[in-house]
Tab-separated table of C-alpha atoms in Angstrom:
chain	number	residue	atom	x	y	z
A	837	MET	CA	-36.352	-2.446	-10.709
A	838	LEU	CA	-33.680	-4.612	-8.745
A	839	ALA	CA	-34.965	-6.022	-5.306
A	840	VAL	CA	-32.063	-6.850	-2.960
A	841	ASP	CA	-32.694	-8.612	0.451
A	842	GLU	CA	-29.456	-8.834	2.810
A	843	GLY	CA	-30.993	-11.514	5.705
A	844	THR	CA	-29.277	-12.650	8.231
A	845	THR	CA	-28.543	-16.164	6.634
A	846	GLY	CA	-28.344	-15.251	3.268
A	847	THR	CA	-28.405	-12.562	0.263
A	848	ARG	CA	-30.919	-12.573	-2.052
A	849	ALA	CA	-31.859	-10.448	-5.611
A	850	GLY	CA	-34.494	-10.485	-7.944
A	851	VAL	CA	-36.351	-8.553	-10.645
A	852	VAL	CA	-39.654	-6.879	-10.090
A	853	LEU	CA	-41.768	-6.250	-13.430
A	854	ASP	CA	-43.987	-3.764	-13.927
A	855	SER	CA	-47.287	-6.114	-13.229
A	856	GLY	CA	-45.583	-6.861	-10.073
A	857	ALA	CA	-44.257	-9.972	-10.413
A	858	VAL	CA	-41.078	-10.774	-9.293
A	859	ASP	CA	-38.220	-13.044	-11.600
A	860	HIS	CA	-35.084	-13.763	-12.084
A	861	VAL	CA	-34.253	-14.275	-8.290
A	862	ARG	CA	-31.022	-15.443	-7.164
A	863	TYR	CA	-29.591	-16.296	-3.649
A	864	ARG	CA	-26.472	-17.058	-1.702
A	865	PRO	CA	-26.177	-17.802	1.561
A	866	ILE	CA	-24.132	-15.997	4.234
A	867	GLU	CA	-22.222	-18.240	7.153
A	868	VAL	CA	-22.768	-16.933	10.479
A	869	SER	CA	-20.673	-17.453	13.355
A	870	HIS	CA	-21.417	-17.290	17.219
A	871	PRO	CA	-18.339	-15.801	18.953
A	872	ASP	CA	-20.054	-16.456	22.445
A	873	VAL	CA	-23.872	-17.215	23.016
A	874	ALA	CA	-24.746	-13.596	23.349
A	875	SER	CA	-22.943	-12.965	19.902
A	876	VAL	CA	-23.365	-13.246	16.154
A	877	GLU	CA	-20.897	-12.302	13.388
A	878	GLN	CA	-20.464	-12.481	9.625
A	879	ASP	CA	-17.715	-11.449	7.502
A	880	PRO	CA	-18.434	-8.164	5.450
A	881	TRP	CA	-16.319	-9.254	2.628
A	882	GLU	CA	-18.628	-12.186	2.158
A	883	ILE	CA	-21.694	-10.220	2.481
A	884	TRP	CA	-20.498	-7.393	0.255
A	885	THR	CA	-19.281	-10.504	-2.210
A	886	ALA	CA	-22.775	-12.270	-1.821
A	887	THR	CA	-24.451	-9.114	-3.126
A	888	LEU	CA	-22.617	-8.940	-5.991
A	889	ASP	CA	-23.153	-12.220	-7.057
A	890	VAL	CA	-26.368	-12.460	-6.839
A	891	CYS	CA	-26.738	-9.011	-8.557
A	892	ARG	CA	-24.720	-9.795	-11.171
A	893	GLN	CA	-26.917	-12.781	-11.847
A	894	ALA	CA	-30.296	-11.279	-11.242
A	895	LEU	CA	-29.313	-8.610	-13.892
A	896	ALA	CA	-27.702	-11.002	-16.381
A	897	SER	CA	-31.047	-12.751	-16.664
A	898	ALA	CA	-33.061	-10.137	-16.774
A	899	ARG	CA	-30.633	-8.724	-19.753
A	900	ASP	CA	-30.953	-11.875	-21.208
A	901	ALA	CA	-34.632	-12.107	-21.383
A	902	HIS	CA	-34.341	-8.484	-22.498
A	903	VAL	CA	-36.042	-6.655	-19.236
A	904	GLU	CA	-34.775	-3.480	-18.638
A	905	VAL	CA	-33.178	-2.677	-15.019
A	906	THR	CA	-34.115	1.008	-14.415
A	907	ALA	CA	-34.341	1.314	-9.825
A	908	VAL	CA	-32.811	-0.340	-6.928
A	909	ALA	CA	-34.375	-1.265	-3.562
A	910	LEU	CA	-32.292	-2.534	-0.562
A	911	SER	CA	-34.439	-4.477	2.250
A	912	THR	CA	-32.726	-5.662	5.412
A	913	GLN	CA	-33.755	-8.143	7.959
A	914	ARG	CA	-32.193	-6.698	11.155
A	915	ALA	CA	-29.530	-4.072	12.665
A	916	THR	CA	-26.201	-5.305	11.344
A	917	ALA	CA	-23.014	-2.955	11.847
A	918	MET	CA	-20.039	-2.621	10.202
A	919	LEU	CA	-16.994	-0.496	10.355
A	920	TRP	CA	-14.827	0.356	7.520
A	921	ASP	CA	-11.698	1.500	7.263
A	922	ARG	CA	-12.370	5.230	5.386
A	923	ARG	CA	-8.952	5.386	3.326
A	924	THR	CA	-8.498	1.789	2.503
A	925	GLY	CA	-11.883	0.538	2.063
A	926	ARG	CA	-10.979	-2.788	4.302
A	927	PRO	CA	-13.619	-3.744	7.252
A	928	LEU	CA	-11.814	-3.549	10.828
A	929	ALA	CA	-13.842	-6.096	12.393
A	930	PRO	CA	-16.603	-8.644	11.723
A	931	ALA	CA	-19.806	-7.383	11.074
A	932	VAL	CA	-22.025	-7.242	14.323
A	933	VAL	CA	-25.687	-8.806	13.565
């Protein structure tokens, strides 16, 4: 199973093997901005590209080791809200953490 962890400061992906062990883990940090003391924002495109990047790397590593991935699991650490334009697929504002 490909496990994806969307954290506040980074995105991690790894492969959970039949034994329960986790292997082929990849991580990429995500920038966090604080427009004021009470706000935390992130770039939605950076979240998306970081997620694609670590997933592709973990899957490639698993494939090279002859590990077949048949499922995906997603975990998030905090509630993050994003608004997307339904016609263009582009973000309308920064992600609010």
